[in-house]
Every structure is written in structure tokens, then in C-alpha cells.
Tab-separated table of C-alpha atoms in Angstrom:
chain	number	residue	atom	x	y	z
A	1	MET	CA	-38.065	-40.736	34.914
A	2	ASN	CA	-34.512	-39.630	34.083
A	3	VAL	CA	-34.650	-39.715	30.776
A	4	ALA	CA	-38.005	-38.596	30.251
A	5	SER	CA	-36.871	-35.522	32.125
A	6	SER	CA	-33.854	-35.227	30.334
A	7	THR	CA	-35.999	-35.242	27.191
A	8	ASP	CA	-38.472	-32.615	28.572
A	9	ASN	CA	-35.443	-30.058	29.432
A	10	ILE	CA	-34.087	-30.825	26.214
A	11	VAL	CA	-38.026	-29.742	24.340
A	12	ALA	CA	-38.286	-26.889	26.993
A	13	ASP	CA	-34.692	-25.850	26.014
A	14	ALA	CA	-35.540	-25.904	21.883
A	15	ALA	CA	-38.943	-24.135	22.898
A	16	LYS	CA	-37.396	-21.082	24.181
A	17	ILE	CA	-35.057	-20.755	21.075
A	18	ASP	CA	-36.192	-17.865	19.396
A	19	TYR	CA	-36.133	-19.017	15.747
A	20	ALA	CA	-37.697	-15.892	13.934
A	21	SER	CA	-34.762	-13.946	15.415
A	22	ILE	CA	-31.995	-16.148	13.951
A	23	PHE	CA	-33.888	-15.821	10.485
A	24	VAL	CA	-34.165	-12.505	10.843
A	25	THR	CA	-30.995	-11.776	12.109
A	26	LEU	CA	-29.113	-13.681	9.355
A	27	GLY	CA	-31.460	-11.874	6.707
A	28	ILE	CA	-30.408	-8.523	8.117
A	29	GLY	CA	-26.207	-9.446	8.090
A	30	LEU	CA	-26.842	-10.735	4.489
A	31	VAL	CA	-28.589	-8.013	3.119
A	32	PHE	CA	-26.280	-5.565	4.836
A	33	TRP	CA	-23.147	-7.857	3.386
A	34	VAL	CA	-24.423	-7.707	0.112
A	35	VAL	CA	-25.362	-3.748	-0.490
A	36	ALA	CA	-22.083	-2.741	1.484
A	37	ARG	CA	-19.936	-4.712	-1.071
A	38	PHE	CA	-22.367	-3.203	-4.186
A	39	ILE	CA	-21.499	0.155	-2.622
A	40	ILE	CA	-17.748	-0.700	-2.127
A	41	LEU	CA	-16.943	-2.423	-5.438
A	42	ARG	CA	-19.104	0.751	-7.067
A	43	ILE	CA	-16.703	3.372	-5.580
A	44	THR	CA	-13.788	1.097	-6.251
A	45	ARG	CA	-14.771	0.619	-10.447
A	46	ARG	CA	-15.048	3.904	-10.576
A	47	VAL	CA	-12.011	5.192	-9.043
A	48	ALA	CA	-10.192	2.484	-10.893
A	49	GLU	CA	-11.392	3.708	-14.076
A	50	GLY	CA	-10.612	7.511	-13.344
A	51	THR	CA	-12.662	10.882	-13.946
A	52	SER	CA	-14.205	11.399	-17.062
A	53	PHE	CA	-13.178	15.409	-17.100
A	54	PHE	CA	-10.468	15.244	-19.111
A	55	LYS	CA	-12.043	12.468	-21.589
A	56	LYS	CA	-14.129	15.274	-22.975
A	57	PRO	CA	-12.967	16.397	-26.680
A	58	HIS	CA	-11.841	19.413	-25.943
A	59	PHE	CA	-10.097	18.570	-23.510
A	60	ARG	CA	-7.558	16.174	-25.339
A	61	TRP	CA	-4.526	18.023	-25.458
A	62	VAL	CA	-4.303	17.442	-21.696
A	63	GLN	CA	-4.366	13.501	-22.521
A	64	PRO	CA	-0.313	12.754	-23.291
A	65	ALA	CA	0.604	14.848	-20.443
A	66	PHE	CA	-0.801	12.012	-17.940
A	67	ARG	CA	1.723	9.128	-17.748
A	68	ALA	CA	1.520	6.101	-19.176
A	69	LEU	CA	1.345	4.219	-15.974
A	70	ASP	CA	-1.225	6.475	-14.101
A	71	HIS	CA	-4.138	4.127	-15.001
A	72	GLU	CA	-2.379	0.822	-14.043
A	73	ARG	CA	-1.245	2.285	-10.624
A	74	ARG	CA	-4.622	3.548	-10.123
A	75	ALA	CA	-6.507	0.735	-10.822
A	76	GLN	CA	-4.062	-1.165	-8.545
A	77	ARG	CA	-4.548	1.092	-5.621
A	78	ALA	CA	-8.187	0.891	-6.022
A	79	HIS	CA	-8.930	-2.376	-6.112
A	80	THR	CA	-6.594	-2.860	-2.714
A	81	ILE	CA	-8.012	-0.574	-1.241
A	82	GLY	CA	-11.516	-2.354	-2.560
A	83	SER	CA	-10.404	-5.461	-1.107
A	84	LEU	CA	-9.308	-4.419	1.931
A	85	LEU	CA	-12.640	-2.915	2.873
A	86	THR	CA	-14.407	-6.006	1.808
A	87	SER	CA	-12.408	-8.223	3.921
A	88	VAL	CA	-12.658	-6.075	7.066
A	89	LEU	CA	-16.346	-5.831	6.230
A	90	SER	CA	-17.095	-9.699	6.032
A	91	VAL	CA	-15.477	-9.962	9.222
A	92	VAL	CA	-17.204	-7.727	11.059
A	93	VAL	CA	-20.365	-8.495	9.323
A	94	VAL	CA	-19.720	-12.199	10.376
A	95	VAL	CA	-18.771	-11.467	13.973
A	96	ILE	CA	-21.536	-9.873	14.679
A	97	VAL	CA	-24.267	-12.199	12.883
A	98	ILE	CA	-22.503	-15.349	15.380
A	99	ILE	CA	-22.676	-13.257	18.385
A	100	TYR	CA	-26.390	-12.390	17.858
A	101	VAL	CA	-27.244	-16.134	16.808
A	102	LEU	CA	-25.286	-17.598	19.602
A	103	LYS	CA	-27.280	-14.697	22.187
A	104	TYR	CA	-31.042	-16.126	20.284
A	105	LEU	CA	-29.713	-19.971	20.724
A	106	ASN	CA	-29.552	-18.909	24.954
A	107	VAL	CA	-25.903	-19.568	25.126
A	108	ASP	CA	-23.565	-17.604	26.798
A	109	ILE	CA	-21.334	-16.134	25.096
A	110	ALA	CA	-19.646	-14.404	28.307
A	111	PRO	CA	-16.607	-17.297	28.358
A	112	LEU	CA	-16.377	-17.744	24.369
A	113	LEU	CA	-15.683	-13.888	24.170
A	114	THR	CA	-12.912	-14.008	26.805
A	115	SER	CA	-11.281	-17.399	24.703
A	116	VAL	CA	-11.669	-15.515	21.775
A	117	GLY	CA	-9.939	-12.305	23.304
A	118	ILE	CA	-6.899	-14.413	24.439
A	119	LEU	CA	-6.762	-16.387	21.651
A	120	GLY	CA	-6.475	-13.198	20.004
A	121	VAL	CA	-3.976	-11.937	21.653
A	122	ALA	CA	-1.656	-14.921	21.161
A	123	ILE	CA	-2.348	-14.995	17.607
A	124	GLY	CA	-1.006	-11.072	17.940
A	125	PHE	CA	1.978	-11.752	19.750
A	126	GLY	CA	2.742	-14.802	17.376
A	127	ALA	CA	2.196	-12.873	13.982
A	128	GLN	CA	3.573	-9.575	15.002
A	129	GLN	CA	5.696	-9.417	11.989
A	130	LEU	CA	2.979	-10.249	9.217
A	131	ILE	CA	0.328	-7.419	10.791
A	132	ARG	CA	3.119	-4.891	10.809
A	133	ASP	CA	3.908	-5.756	6.711
A	134	PHE	CA	0.195	-5.657	6.163
A	135	LEU	CA	0.032	-2.019	7.937
A	136	SER	CA	2.945	-0.912	6.338
A	137	GLY	CA	1.220	-1.681	3.031
A	138	ILE	CA	-2.008	-0.028	3.614
A	139	PHE	CA	-0.286	3.183	4.596
A	140	ILE	CA	2.043	2.549	1.322
A	141	THR	CA	-0.777	2.408	-0.639
A	142	ILE	CA	-3.324	4.993	0.675
A	143	GLU	CA	-0.353	7.575	1.279
A	144	ASP	CA	0.721	6.873	-2.545
A	145	GLN	CA	4.712	6.122	-0.938
A	146	PHE	CA	5.178	4.431	-4.882
A	147	GLY	CA	3.772	3.008	-6.886
A	148	ILE	CA	3.605	0.848	-10.493
A	149	GLY	CA	6.312	2.473	-12.385
A	150	ASP	CA	7.809	4.634	-10.020
A	151	VAL	CA	11.791	4.076	-9.781
A	152	ILE	CA	12.804	4.249	-6.184
A	153	VAL	CA	15.285	3.407	-3.858
A	154	THR	CA	15.540	1.737	-1.115
A	155	THR	CA	18.724	0.520	1.668
A	156	GLU	CA	18.619	-2.736	-0.275
A	157	VAL	CA	18.087	-2.088	-3.755
A	158	ILE	CA	17.257	0.294	-6.435
A	159	GLY	CA	14.671	-0.635	-8.928
A	160	THR	CA	11.196	-0.041	-10.859
A	161	VAL	CA	7.902	-1.356	-8.950
A	162	GLU	CA	5.873	-3.833	-10.956
A	163	SER	CA	3.411	-4.488	-7.947
A	164	VAL	CA	2.853	-3.156	-4.636
A	165	GLY	CA	0.580	-5.641	-2.147
A	166	LEU	CA	-0.559	-5.146	0.905
A	167	ARG	CA	2.369	-8.078	2.272
A	168	ILE	CA	4.752	-7.850	-0.272
A	169	THR	CA	6.439	-4.966	-3.015
A	170	ARG	CA	7.835	-6.288	-6.005
A	171	LEU	CA	10.635	-4.398	-7.542
A	172	ARG	CA	13.091	-5.537	-11.053
A	173	ALA	CA	16.494	-3.897	-10.351
A	174	GLU	CA	18.955	-2.249	-12.850
A	175	ASP	CA	20.294	-5.388	-13.792
A	176	GLY	CA	16.912	-7.026	-14.158
A	177	ALA	CA	16.623	-9.205	-10.490
A	178	ILE	CA	13.345	-9.079	-9.473
A	179	TRP	CA	13.248	-8.024	-5.398
A	180	TYR	CA	10.688	-9.520	-2.796
A	181	LEU	CA	10.652	-6.635	-0.558
A	182	ARG	CA	8.024	-6.788	2.704
A	183	ASN	CA	6.580	-3.317	3.635
A	184	GLY	CA	7.353	-4.055	7.250
A	185	GLU	CA	11.161	-3.674	6.221
A	186	ILE	CA	10.819	-0.957	4.198
A	187	LEU	CA	12.084	1.757	6.255
A	188	ARG	CA	13.356	4.442	4.483
A	189	VAL	CA	12.152	4.644	0.724
A	190	GLY	CA	13.073	7.555	-2.059
A	191	ASN	CA	10.868	7.942	-5.089
A	192	ARG	CA	12.616	9.497	-7.935
A	193	SER	CA	9.527	9.777	-9.988
A	194	GLN	CA	7.997	11.817	-7.776
A	195	GLY	CA	10.600	14.334	-6.993
A	196	ASP	CA	12.918	16.068	-9.532
A	197	TYR	CA	16.089	13.685	-9.805
A	198	VAL	CA	18.766	14.203	-11.860
A	199	PRO	CA	20.851	11.463	-12.590
A	200	GLU	CA	24.973	12.097	-11.857
A	201	GLU	CA	26.493	12.480	-15.434
A	202	PRO	CA	28.997	9.933	-16.141
A	203	ALA	CA	32.574	10.834	-15.859
A	204	ASP	CA	34.631	11.727	-19.183
A	205	PRO	CA	36.712	8.351	-19.829
A	206	ASP	CA	39.298	10.612	-21.552
A	207	VAL	CA	39.905	13.320	-18.927
A	208	PRO	CA	42.038	11.752	-16.125
A	209	PRO	CA	40.845	12.863	-12.609
A	210	ALA	CA	43.175	15.567	-11.414
A	211	PRO	CA	45.847	14.162	-8.952
A	212	PRO	CA	45.566	15.124	-5.440
A	213	GLY	CA	47.446	18.251	-4.356
A	214	THR	CA	47.500	19.659	-7.773
A	215	ALA	CA	48.514	23.396	-8.067
A	216	PRO	CA	46.218	26.152	-9.552
A	217	ALA	CA	49.107	26.489	-12.072
A	218	GLU	CA	48.708	23.399	-13.230
A	219	THR	CA	44.836	23.286	-13.421
A	220	ALA	CA	45.243	26.632	-14.955
A	221	ALA	CA	47.364	24.871	-17.907
A	222	SER	CA	44.879	22.112	-18.098
A	223	GLY	CA	42.151	24.404	-19.454
A	224	ALA	CA	40.213	24.089	-16.057
A	225	PRO	CA	37.884	26.905	-15.646
A	226	GLN	CA	39.383	29.111	-12.771
A	227	SER	CA	37.567	32.046	-10.336
A	228	PRO	CA	39.143	35.377	-10.656
A	229	LYS	CA	40.692	35.035	-6.618
A	230	GLU	CA	42.496	31.931	-8.834
A	231	THR	CA	43.911	33.761	-11.455
A	232	LEU	CA	44.645	36.866	-9.409
A	233	LYS	CA	46.476	34.741	-6.838
A	234	ILE	CA	48.173	32.720	-10.624
A	235	GLN	CA	49.113	36.242	-11.584
A	236	GLU	CA	50.966	37.202	-8.148
A	237	GLN	CA	53.029	34.183	-8.204
A	238	LYS	CA	54.536	34.561	-11.927
A	239	ALA	CA	55.381	38.197	-10.378
A	240	GLY	CA	57.704	37.058	-7.890
A	241	GLU	CA	59.046	34.655	-9.958
């Protein structure tokens, strides 16, 4: 009797499963993911290729004014943002589809969602630095703080950007060394390529620096330019002598 009763319960539970709704949910989720991914890839490709306005024959004279690395920089930004959007889209679609499938399987998802929430909080506390790096990389890319070919100044190194990822930025320092900087650790950065940076002129090795306490007369004798006040002061000193 017990075996027969258990079998009847299993058959009854199986009969309550809405298979049609499960297949419809899976189909809708798959179609939505394919269409949304196609749109993201299409937009990403158009952004990476850039506008065709200045590619017309009567605008060719403008093209040399653009930086040589603009295309590569724009393409990397577009692909990075596109991959990020694709990953977010995939996670959202998979989570929603799984929730609805479990619901149609007559599974109580409330305890499951509670367990997932607790697990997510634990992972969030354990991976705070990783999340911080990813968020910083997203904002660096979206705000275009720096890109490929830019010369940037950080607290650690001065170098040329070779790659900008969601977690790591790769630089080539002035001495040729390759630096890998975590985006979350880049607190302050100066971009010499975006501003009006003027490099400092190196000191002339043939002209020794003036010793401290040099008198204006000595400065005048050395041929350095003087202001009118310094000239008047020197003339007064000579007249007093």
C-alpha cells in the first residue's frame, strides 16, 4: 500500500507540472537573449567603426587631424562595454528563466532565494576588492578618463597606456617596463594626452646653477636678464660707492 501510495503521489505531482509553460518560458528567454545580443553586437560594431561622416571624399582633408590610435581606442571601448552588457544580459535572462521554470515545477523558490541572497552577501564581502576593480574599470571606460596611446601619470608610474580592461590597466613605463595596475587602486591619474601638457625643458649642462645668495650685481655680470627695479638698485649701489 505504501509503495502504491508513493507512486500515486509522484504521478500526481508530475501531472501538476506545466510542461507547456516551461517550454514557452525557455523559448521566450532564448529568443529574447538572441535578439538583445544581436542588438548589442550591432551597436558595438557601429560604434567601433566610427561615424562615416568624415569618410566622404570632400572631408578627407580632415582625417589627418585625427589621432592615429583613435580607432583602436574607440574599438576597445566599444568591445569592452559590449561584453559587459552581454554578460549582464545573460545573467539576468538565465536567472529569470530559472525562477520561472522552478515555479512551473512546483518548487518553493522562497527558501532558495533566501539562500542565494545570503550566499551573494557572503561573496560580496569576500570579493570587495574584485568588485571595486570592475566598477572602477567600467567608469574609466565609460567616462573615457584615458585610453590606448595616452600618456598618464599615476602615483606609481608614468607611462603609455597599452590596454584598458575592466580589472587591469597595462602601461609601458618610460624605461620600457610593463606595469599592470588594478583599476580600483588608481585613485588619482593625470592624462598628459588630453590636456595641454608642456614638458619641462632640461637644464643646460654648460651653465652652472647660481649659488645661493648671489648678489644682483653678480647676476648682472653673468648676463642674466634683470627687471627695472634690479637695475635701479644696482645703479644706486654704484653711486653710493
